[in-house]
Coordinates of C-alpha atoms and ligand atoms in Angstrom, one line a residue:
M134 CA 98.8 79.7 9.0
A135 CA 100.8 76.5 8.9
T136 CA 99.2 73.6 7.2
V137 CA 98.8 70.2 8.9
E138 CA 101.7 68.9 6.8
Q139 CA 104.0 71.6 8.0
E140 CA 103.0 71.3 11.7
F141 CA 103.2 67.5 11.6
A142 CA 106.8 66.3 11.8
Q143 CA 107.8 62.8 10.7
T144 CA 111.1 61.0 11.0
E145 CA 112.2 58.0 9.0
N146 CA 111.1 55.7 11.8
G147 CA 107.8 57.3 12.6
V148 CA 106.3 60.3 14.1
V149 CA 107.9 62.7 16.6
P150 CA 106.4 65.1 19.1
D151 CA 105.5 68.6 18.0
A152 CA 104.9 71.5 20.4
G153 CA 101.3 72.3 21.4
G154 CA 98.2 70.7 20.1
I155 CA 96.8 67.2 20.8
P156 CA 99.2 64.5 21.9
V157 CA 98.9 61.2 20.2
E158 CA 99.7 58.2 22.3
N159 CA 100.8 54.7 21.4
P160 CA 98.2 52.6 23.4
A161 CA 100.5 49.6 23.5
T162 CA 103.3 51.5 25.3
G163 CA 101.7 54.6 26.8
E164 CA 104.3 56.8 25.0
T165 CA 103.4 60.1 23.3
I166 CA 104.4 59.6 19.7
A167 CA 103.3 62.9 18.1
T168 CA 101.3 66.0 18.6
V169 CA 98.8 67.3 16.1
P170 CA 97.0 70.7 15.8
D171 CA 93.7 71.2 17.6
M172 CA 92.0 73.1 14.8
S173 CA 89.7 75.9 15.7
P174 CA 86.3 76.7 14.1
E175 CA 88.0 79.6 12.3
Q176 CA 90.6 77.2 10.8
V177 CA 87.9 74.8 9.8
A178 CA 86.1 77.7 8.0
E179 CA 89.3 78.6 6.2
M180 CA 89.8 75.0 5.1
A181 CA 86.2 74.9 3.9
A182 CA 86.8 78.0 1.8
R183 CA 89.9 76.4 0.3
G184 CA 88.1 73.2 -0.4
R185 CA 85.2 75.0 -2.1
A186 CA 87.7 76.9 -4.3
A187 CA 89.5 73.7 -5.3
Q188 CA 86.4 71.6 -6.0
P189 CA 85.1 72.8 -9.4
E190 CA 88.3 72.1 -11.2
W191 CA 88.5 68.6 -9.6
Q192 CA 84.9 68.0 -10.8
A193 CA 85.9 69.2 -14.2
W194 CA 88.7 66.7 -14.4
G195 CA 86.1 64.0 -15.1
F196 CA 86.0 60.4 -14.0
E197 CA 88.9 59.1 -16.0
A198 CA 91.4 61.6 -14.6
R199 CA 90.1 61.2 -11.1
A200 CA 90.3 57.4 -11.4
K201 CA 93.9 57.7 -12.5
V202 CA 94.7 59.4 -9.1
M203 CA 92.9 56.6 -7.3
L204 CA 94.7 53.9 -9.1
R205 CA 98.0 55.5 -8.5
M206 CA 97.1 55.7 -4.9
Q207 CA 96.2 52.0 -4.9
K208 CA 99.8 51.3 -5.8
W209 CA 101.1 53.9 -3.4
V210 CA 99.4 52.1 -0.6
M211 CA 101.0 48.9 -1.6
D212 CA 104.4 50.5 -2.0
N213 CA 104.1 52.2 1.4
A214 CA 102.3 49.4 3.2
E215 CA 105.0 48.9 5.8
R216 CA 105.0 52.6 6.7
I217 CA 101.2 52.8 6.8
V218 CA 100.9 49.7 9.0
Q219 CA 103.6 51.1 11.3
T220 CA 101.6 54.3 11.6
I221 CA 98.3 52.6 12.2
C222 CA 99.8 50.2 14.8
S223 CA 101.6 53.1 16.6
E224 CA 98.5 55.1 17.1
T225 CA 96.0 52.2 17.7
G226 CA 98.2 49.6 19.4
K227 CA 96.6 47.0 17.1
T228 CA 98.5 44.0 15.8
F229 CA 100.3 44.0 12.5
E230 CA 97.9 41.4 11.1
D231 CA 94.8 43.4 12.1
A232 CA 96.2 46.5 10.3
E233 CA 97.3 44.6 7.3
L234 CA 94.2 42.6 6.6
A235 CA 91.4 45.0 7.6
E236 CA 93.1 48.3 6.6
I237 CA 95.8 47.8 3.9
G238 CA 93.6 45.1 2.3
Y239 CA 90.6 47.3 2.4
A240 CA 92.3 50.3 1.0
G241 CA 93.9 48.4 -1.9
N242 CA 90.5 47.0 -2.8
A243 CA 88.6 50.3 -2.3
F244 CA 90.9 52.6 -4.4
G245 CA 90.5 50.1 -7.4
F246 CA 86.8 49.5 -6.8
W247 CA 85.7 53.1 -6.8
A248 CA 88.0 54.0 -9.7
K249 CA 86.3 51.3 -11.7
H250 CA 82.7 51.4 -10.4
G251 CA 82.3 55.0 -9.5
P252 CA 81.8 56.1 -13.1
E253 CA 79.3 53.3 -13.7
Y254 CA 77.3 54.1 -10.6
L255 CA 77.3 57.8 -11.4
A256 CA 76.7 57.6 -15.1
D257 CA 73.6 59.4 -16.4
E258 CA 70.7 57.1 -16.3
R259 CA 68.4 57.2 -19.4
I260 CA 64.8 56.8 -18.1
K261 CA 61.8 55.4 -19.8
S262 CA 58.4 56.6 -18.6
S263 CA 54.8 55.5 -18.9
Q264 CA 53.8 59.2 -18.7
V265 CA 52.2 60.0 -22.1
L266 CA 52.9 63.7 -21.7
V267 CA 56.7 63.2 -22.1
K268 CA 56.6 60.7 -25.0
G269 CA 59.5 61.5 -27.4
K270 CA 61.4 63.5 -24.7
K271 CA 64.8 62.6 -23.4
L272 CA 64.7 61.8 -19.7
I273 CA 67.8 61.6 -17.6
N274 CA 68.6 61.0 -14.0
R275 CA 71.9 62.8 -13.4
F276 CA 74.2 62.6 -10.4
R277 CA 76.0 65.8 -9.6
P278 CA 78.7 66.0 -6.8
L279 CA 77.4 67.9 -3.7
G280 CA 80.5 70.0 -3.4
L281 CA 82.2 69.8 -0.1
I282 CA 81.9 66.7 2.0
G283 CA 82.8 66.4 5.7
V284 CA 83.9 63.0 6.8
I285 CA 84.2 62.4 10.5
G286 CA 85.7 59.1 11.7
P287 CA 86.4 57.0 14.7
W288 CA 89.6 55.6 16.2
N289 CA 89.2 51.9 15.6
Y290 CA 90.1 51.7 11.9
P291 CA 91.8 55.0 11.0
L292 CA 92.3 53.9 7.4
T293 CA 89.2 51.9 6.6
N294 CA 86.6 53.8 8.5
S295 CA 87.9 57.4 8.2
F296 CA 89.9 57.5 5.0
G297 CA 87.9 54.8 3.3
D298 CA 84.8 57.0 3.1
C299 CA 86.8 59.8 1.5
I300 CA 87.5 57.6 -1.6
P301 CA 84.0 57.5 -3.1
A302 CA 83.3 61.1 -2.0
L303 CA 86.4 62.2 -4.0
M304 CA 85.8 59.9 -6.9
A305 CA 82.4 61.5 -7.3
G306 CA 84.1 64.9 -7.8
N307 CA 83.7 66.4 -4.4
A308 CA 86.3 68.2 -2.2
V309 CA 86.6 66.5 1.2
I310 CA 87.6 67.6 4.7
L311 CA 88.3 64.6 6.9
K312 CA 88.2 65.0 10.7
P313 CA 89.8 61.9 12.1
S314 CA 89.5 60.9 15.7
E315 CA 91.7 62.9 18.0
I316 CA 93.1 59.6 19.2
T317 CA 94.3 58.4 15.7
P318 CA 94.9 61.3 13.3
L319 CA 98.3 60.2 12.0
T320 CA 97.1 57.6 9.4
S321 CA 94.8 60.1 7.8
M322 CA 97.6 62.6 7.5
L323 CA 99.9 60.1 6.0
L324 CA 97.3 59.0 3.4
A325 CA 96.6 62.6 2.5
E326 CA 100.3 63.1 1.9
G327 CA 100.1 60.0 -0.5
M328 CA 97.1 61.5 -2.3
L329 CA 99.1 64.6 -3.1
E330 CA 102.0 62.6 -4.3
C331 CA 99.6 60.7 -6.6
G332 CA 98.4 63.9 -8.2
L333 CA 95.4 65.0 -6.2
P334 CA 95.2 68.8 -6.5
E335 CA 96.0 70.9 -3.3
N336 CA 93.0 71.4 -1.0
V337 CA 90.7 68.8 -2.6
L338 CA 91.4 66.7 0.4
Q339 CA 92.2 68.3 3.7
I340 CA 92.6 66.8 7.2
A341 CA 91.1 68.8 10.1
T342 CA 92.8 67.4 13.2
G343 CA 91.1 68.2 16.4
R344 CA 88.6 67.1 19.0
G345 CA 84.8 66.8 19.0
G346 CA 84.5 70.6 18.6
T347 CA 86.5 70.5 15.4
G348 CA 84.0 67.9 14.1
A349 CA 81.1 70.0 15.2
A350 CA 82.6 73.1 13.4
L351 CA 83.1 71.1 10.3
I352 CA 79.3 70.2 10.0
E353 CA 78.6 74.0 9.9
H354 CA 80.5 74.3 6.6
V355 CA 80.0 71.3 4.5
D356 CA 77.2 70.2 2.0
M357 CA 77.0 66.7 3.5
V358 CA 78.4 64.8 6.5
M359 CA 79.6 61.2 6.5
F360 CA 79.9 60.2 10.1
T361 CA 81.2 57.0 11.6
G362 CA 81.3 56.7 15.4
S363 CA 79.1 56.1 18.4
T364 CA 75.3 56.3 18.4
R365 CA 75.6 59.0 21.1
T366 CA 77.7 61.3 18.9
G367 CA 75.8 60.2 15.8
R368 CA 72.6 61.8 17.2
K369 CA 74.4 65.1 17.8
V370 CA 75.7 65.0 14.2
A371 CA 72.2 64.2 12.9
E372 CA 70.8 67.2 14.9
A373 CA 73.4 69.6 13.6
A374 CA 72.9 68.4 10.0
A375 CA 69.2 68.7 10.3
R376 CA 69.5 72.3 11.5
R377 CA 71.5 73.1 8.3
L378 CA 69.2 70.8 6.2
I379 CA 72.2 68.9 4.8
P380 CA 72.2 65.1 4.4
A381 CA 74.0 63.0 7.0
S382 CA 75.0 59.4 6.5
L383 CA 75.6 57.7 9.9
E384 CA 77.5 54.5 10.5
L385 CA 77.1 53.9 14.3
G386 CA 77.5 51.3 17.0
G387 CA 76.5 47.7 17.1
K388 CA 75.9 44.7 19.3
D389 CA 76.1 42.0 16.7
P390 CA 74.6 38.6 17.6
M391 CA 75.7 35.2 16.4
I392 CA 73.3 32.3 16.5
V393 CA 74.6 28.7 16.6
L394 CA 72.0 26.1 15.7
S395 CA 72.3 22.5 16.8
D396 CA 73.1 21.3 13.2
A397 CA 76.0 23.8 12.8
D398 CA 79.6 22.8 12.0
L399 CA 80.7 23.5 15.6
E400 CA 84.4 23.6 14.9
R401 CA 83.9 26.3 12.2
A402 CA 81.4 28.2 14.4
A403 CA 83.9 28.1 17.3
N404 CA 86.7 29.4 15.1
F405 CA 84.5 32.2 13.8
A406 CA 83.2 33.2 17.2
T407 CA 86.8 33.3 18.5
Y408 CA 88.2 35.3 15.6
Y409 CA 85.4 37.7 15.0
S410 CA 85.0 38.6 18.7
M411 CA 88.7 39.1 19.4
Q412 CA 90.0 40.4 16.0
N413 CA 91.2 44.0 16.5
A414 CA 90.8 43.4 20.2
G415 CA 87.0 43.4 19.7
Q416 CA 87.1 47.0 18.7
T417 CA 85.1 46.6 15.5
C418 CA 81.6 47.9 14.9
I419 CA 80.6 44.5 13.5
S420 CA 82.5 42.3 16.0
I421 CA 80.6 39.4 17.3
E422 CA 79.5 40.8 20.7
R423 CA 77.1 38.0 21.9
V424 CA 76.4 34.4 21.0
Y425 CA 73.2 32.4 21.3
V426 CA 73.6 28.6 21.2
E427 CA 70.9 26.0 20.9
A428 CA 70.9 23.9 24.1
P429 CA 72.0 20.5 22.5
V430 CA 75.3 21.9 21.3
Y431 CA 75.9 24.6 24.0
D432 CA 78.4 22.6 26.1
D433 CA 80.5 21.5 23.2
F434 CA 80.5 25.0 21.6
V435 CA 81.5 26.6 24.9
A436 CA 84.3 24.1 25.5
K437 CA 85.7 24.7 22.0
V438 CA 85.6 28.5 22.2
S439 CA 87.0 28.6 25.7
E440 CA 90.0 26.5 24.7
K441 CA 90.7 28.6 21.6
V442 CA 90.4 31.9 23.5
R443 CA 92.7 30.7 26.2
E444 CA 95.4 30.0 23.6
L445 CA 95.4 33.6 22.3
R446 CA 98.4 35.8 23.1
V447 CA 97.7 39.3 24.2
G448 CA 100.1 42.2 24.6
K449 CA 102.3 44.7 22.8
P450 CA 102.6 43.7 19.2
E451 CA 106.3 43.2 18.2
G452 CA 105.8 42.8 14.5
P453 CA 104.1 40.0 12.5
G454 CA 103.1 36.9 14.3
S455 CA 103.9 38.2 17.8
V456 CA 100.4 38.4 19.4
E457 CA 96.8 37.8 18.4
V458 CA 95.2 40.5 20.5
G459 CA 96.6 44.0 20.7
A460 CA 95.8 47.1 22.8
I461 CA 92.6 48.9 23.7
T462 CA 93.1 52.1 21.7
F463 CA 90.8 54.5 23.5
P464 CA 91.4 55.0 27.3
P465 CA 87.7 55.2 28.4
Q466 CA 86.9 52.0 26.4
L467 CA 88.9 50.0 28.9
E468 CA 86.7 51.2 31.7
T469 CA 83.6 50.2 29.7
I470 CA 85.0 46.7 29.1
K471 CA 85.9 46.3 32.8
D472 CA 82.5 47.6 33.8
H473 CA 80.6 45.1 31.6
V474 CA 82.6 42.2 32.9
A475 CA 82.2 43.3 36.5
D476 CA 78.5 43.8 36.0
A477 CA 78.1 40.4 34.5
L478 CA 80.0 38.7 37.3
Q479 CA 78.1 40.5 39.9
K480 CA 74.8 39.3 38.3
G481 CA 75.9 35.6 38.3
A482 CA 78.0 35.2 35.1
R483 CA 81.1 33.0 35.1
V484 CA 84.4 33.7 33.4
L485 CA 85.8 30.7 31.5
A486 CA 88.8 32.6 30.0
G487 CA 90.5 35.9 30.7
G488 CA 88.5 38.5 32.6
S489 CA 91.1 41.0 33.6
Q490 CA 93.2 43.9 32.5
L491 CA 96.9 43.2 32.0
P492 CA 99.3 45.1 34.4
G493 CA 101.9 47.4 32.8
A494 CA 102.1 50.6 30.8
G495 CA 100.1 49.6 27.7
R496 CA 96.3 49.2 27.8
F497 CA 95.5 45.5 27.4
F498 CA 92.5 43.3 28.4
E499 CA 92.6 39.5 28.4
P500 CA 90.5 37.7 25.7
T501 CA 87.5 36.9 27.8
V502 CA 84.7 34.3 27.6
L503 CA 81.6 34.8 29.8
V504 CA 78.8 32.2 30.3
D505 CA 75.6 32.1 32.4
V506 CA 74.8 35.5 30.9
D507 CA 71.4 37.0 30.2
H508 CA 69.8 40.2 29.1
T509 CA 69.8 41.9 32.5
M510 CA 73.6 42.2 31.9
K511 CA 75.3 45.1 30.1
C512 CA 77.6 42.6 28.3
M513 CA 74.5 41.4 26.4
T514 CA 72.7 44.7 25.7
E515 CA 75.3 47.5 25.5
E516 CA 78.2 47.8 23.1
T517 CA 81.3 46.5 24.9
F518 CA 83.8 47.1 22.1
G519 CA 86.5 44.9 23.6
P520 CA 87.9 41.3 23.5
T521 CA 85.0 39.7 25.4
L522 CA 82.6 37.1 24.2
P523 CA 79.4 36.3 26.3
I524 CA 77.7 33.1 25.3
M525 CA 74.1 32.3 26.2
K526 CA 72.2 29.0 26.0
V527 CA 68.8 29.2 24.2
A528 CA 66.0 26.6 23.9
D529 CA 65.6 27.0 20.1
A530 CA 66.1 29.2 17.1
D531 CA 63.0 31.3 17.9
E532 CA 64.4 32.3 21.2
A533 CA 67.7 33.1 19.6
V534 CA 66.0 35.3 17.0
R535 CA 63.9 37.0 19.7
L536 CA 67.0 37.8 21.8
S537 CA 69.0 38.9 18.8
N538 CA 66.3 41.4 18.0
D539 CA 66.1 42.5 21.7
S540 CA 68.5 45.4 21.0
N541 CA 68.5 49.0 20.0
Y542 CA 71.3 48.2 17.7
G543 CA 71.0 46.4 14.3
L544 CA 74.4 46.4 12.5
G545 CA 75.4 42.9 11.6
A546 CA 74.5 39.3 12.6
S547 CA 75.5 35.8 11.8
V548 CA 73.8 32.4 11.8
F549 CA 75.6 29.0 11.8
S550 CA 73.7 26.0 10.5
R551 CA 74.5 23.2 8.0
D552 CA 71.1 23.7 6.6
T553 CA 71.8 26.9 4.7
E554 CA 68.2 27.5 3.6
R555 CA 67.1 27.4 7.2
G556 CA 70.1 29.6 8.1
E557 CA 69.1 32.1 5.5
A558 CA 65.5 32.1 6.7
I559 CA 66.7 32.9 10.2
A560 CA 69.1 35.5 9.0
R561 CA 66.2 37.3 7.3
R562 CA 64.3 37.5 10.6
I563 CA 67.1 39.4 12.3
H564 CA 66.6 43.2 12.1
S565 CA 70.1 44.1 11.0
G566 CA 71.9 45.9 8.2
A567 CA 73.8 42.7 7.3
A568 CA 73.5 39.0 8.1
N569 CA 76.1 36.3 7.3
V570 CA 75.2 32.6 7.2
N571 CA 78.1 30.4 8.3
D572 CA 80.4 33.5 8.3
A573 CA 80.7 36.8 10.0
M574 CA 81.7 40.4 9.2
I575 CA 82.8 39.3 5.7
N576 CA 80.0 41.4 4.1
Y577 CA 82.1 44.5 4.9
T578 CA 84.8 43.5 2.4
V579 CA 82.3 43.1 -0.4
L580 CA 82.2 46.6 -1.8
E581 CA 79.4 45.8 -4.2
L582 CA 77.1 45.2 -1.2
P583 CA 75.5 48.0 0.9
M584 CA 76.9 48.3 4.4
G585 CA 74.9 50.1 7.0
G586 CA 72.9 49.7 10.2
A587 CA 69.3 49.2 11.1
K588 CA 67.7 50.8 14.2
E589 CA 70.2 52.9 16.2
S590 CA 73.2 51.5 14.3
G591 CA 72.8 54.1 11.6
L592 CA 71.2 55.8 8.7
G593 CA 72.3 55.3 5.1
T594 CA 74.9 52.9 3.7
R595 CA 78.4 52.9 2.5
H596 CA 79.6 50.7 -0.4
G597 CA 77.5 49.7 -3.5
A598 CA 75.8 52.2 -5.7
G599 CA 74.3 54.0 -2.7
G600 CA 77.8 54.4 -1.2
I601 CA 78.8 56.9 -3.9
R602 CA 75.4 58.3 -5.0
K603 CA 74.9 59.7 -1.5
Y604 CA 77.8 62.1 -2.2
C605 CA 75.7 63.6 -5.1
S606 CA 72.5 65.4 -5.6
Q607 CA 70.2 64.0 -8.3
Q608 CA 69.1 66.2 -11.1
A609 CA 66.2 65.1 -13.3
I610 CA 66.7 66.4 -16.8
V611 CA 64.0 66.5 -19.4
V612 CA 64.9 67.5 -23.0
T613 CA 62.2 68.2 -25.5
P614 CA 63.2 67.7 -29.2
K615 CA 63.5 70.8 -31.3
L616 CA 60.7 69.8 -33.6
A617 CA 58.1 70.1 -30.9
M618 CA 54.6 71.6 -31.1
K619 CA 54.3 75.3 -30.3
K620 CA 52.2 74.4 -27.3
E621 CA 50.9 71.4 -25.4
V622 CA 47.3 70.3 -25.8
F623 CA 46.4 71.0 -22.1
M624 CA 47.6 74.6 -22.1
Y625 CA 45.6 77.8 -22.2
P626 CA 43.0 78.6 -23.3
Y627 CA 41.0 76.0 -21.4
K628 CA 38.2 74.5 -23.6
S629 CA 35.5 72.1 -22.6
R630 CA 36.2 69.9 -25.6
T631 CA 39.9 69.5 -24.6
S632 CA 38.9 68.9 -21.0
K633 CA 36.5 66.1 -22.0
M634 CA 39.1 64.6 -24.3
L635 CA 41.7 64.5 -21.4
A636 CA 39.2 63.1 -19.0
G637 CA 38.4 60.3 -21.5
L638 CA 42.1 59.7 -22.0
F639 CA 42.8 59.4 -18.3
K640 CA 39.8 57.0 -17.9
F641 CA 41.1 54.9 -20.8
M642 CA 44.6 54.8 -19.4
Y643 CA 43.9 54.3 -15.7
G644 CA 40.2 53.4 -15.3
R645 CA 39.9 50.2 -17.4
G646 CA 39.7 46.8 -15.8
K647 CA 38.0 45.1 -12.9
R648 CA 37.3 46.7 -9.5
D649 CA 37.8 44.3 -6.5
Ligands
LIG2104 P1 82.8 58.9 18.8 O1 81.3 59.0 18.4 O2 83.2 59.2 20.1 O3 83.6 59.8 17.8 C1 83.6 59.7 16.4 C2 84.1 61.0 15.8 O4 83.2 62.0 16.1 C3 85.5 61.4 16.4 O5 86.2 61.9 15.3 C4 85.1 62.4 17.4 O6 86.1 63.3 17.6 C5 84.0 63.1 16.6 N1 83.1 64.0 17.4 C6 82.9 64.0 18.8 N2 81.9 64.8 19.1 C7 81.5 65.4 18.0 C8 80.5 66.4 17.6 N3 79.7 66.9 18.6 N4 80.3 66.7 16.4 C9 81.0 66.1 15.4 N5 82.0 65.2 15.6 C10 82.2 64.8 16.9 O7 83.2 57.4 18.4 P2 84.5 56.6 18.6 O8 85.6 57.4 18.0 O9 84.6 56.3 20.1 O10 84.3 55.3 17.8 C11 83.8 54.1 18.3 C12 82.4 53.9 17.8 O11 82.3 53.9 16.4 C13 81.8 52.6 18.2 O12 80.4 52.8 18.7 C14 81.7 51.8 16.9 O13 80.7 50.8 16.9 C15 81.5 52.9 15.9 N6 81.9 52.5 14.6 C16 80.9 52.2 13.7 C17 81.2 51.7 12.4 C18 80.2 51.5 11.4 O14 80.6 51.3 10.2 N7 78.9 51.4 11.7 C19 82.6 51.5 12.0 C20 83.6 51.8 13.1 C21 83.2 52.3 14.3 P3 87.2 62.9 18.9 O15 87.6 61.5 18.7 O16 88.3 63.8 18.6 O17 86.4 63.2 20.1

């Protein structure tokens, strides 16, 4: 059987079509740029066997040797940044800047971060216990790699959200099979090539290109699944993982609110609302998807945002600095965006900027500002995942918090106020996995912080200690010194004198003190 690398042909200038399999399209032009294999369940099973065979040696390499590969890869990403950006842009239609900042920047940071912090997070923890029966014993909390991890990713950030999760899984000593979105498989394949060049042993990381069925097959063979994608598919993944009793970490959809209080720096708030709703053409799980503005500053804020959004250039990216807003990557997403705008207009909303799809071969939607919106409209309650920004006037912060929490999602949130204490207090009332005060989305770049969703936005976290420990099982180790007694006092034969002594001991330890 041919490997992915053999079946996937690349030229100096990019990818070329291959016979059969899944066509990969450039959303900015509509052209087919490559074809990748649609891997069958049998092929996935073979990959899993190869991954399992390769894993023990990779684990035996130890942290230092694995970190070396990651650090080499960090430099490889920088040395090949242009080629990676070109590949990302060609299969997503995003702008050069969106690929550079959120994907190359993320990868550079992540390879170094996990190389450095992975060993700390996974080092044996020496535990002290108040349990008298283990006095003098060595107690260890040990993290052991699970074995074979399945990473399933979406199409919006092929490097950050698909490949990015492989880094801690590998650093922990696991073998990984990555199933990228069928829409954007090329970046993962390119990065896997880089990992081999940087010394990763064969089959420790494999790319299973394919559709949803390939992802479903993968779950049947791995020891843990790390899934990023929609809440709808996330449920299916959780069900499949539950049937196999394997852990699943789920990073799902969002409908992130932004709250603008009347004492906010309006210019900053307007810039952040514009950038973080339109960046990556709004196709970011933690995009600002809806804004609540206190009545006294509503008109000013809306005027500022509308002006800024109207100035954005949308269309086919022609290299750095050419447009701010690129293509809609996934064909059905365009229908969702159009549907949400039409639904809002039909229910009384007004468009202050944009509002329509651009004509032509590529898939583009104008950066759009909607006002006079409310929670009867899809644009305020369902994930739009496009370059749209609905803005709603609220009476006060309490109403803003209530509406922010009126959602099945709970991924990110942001609050703008010059009173940072008040801003933080309001951020704490929002039921979300992250909340930024006078900022948005930036928490994602802080790899020391956990990143994950509340409510239907996910289960588990990436980043931080939990972001690598989840790829391990924990083993509690208790070591009794060699000069121990021949038996413990509570062992057979049971004697009334010993029982009374133990009862007295427990009362002394746990029964002293006042009763309320
Ligand atoms: P999908 O849920 O449609 O797909 C995600 C991945 O799952 C794809 O690789 C898909 O394959 C695969 N898949 C589909 N069906 C199954 C199945 N039954 N079993 C296993 N895998 C399957 O999400 P999108 O690709 O459309 O991504 C967009 C979504 O991702 C948005 O909701 C966004 O908010 C979310 N997201 C969340 C992030 C977070 O960190 N919380 C970050 C980035 C995105 P295929 O594409 O081939 O169908």
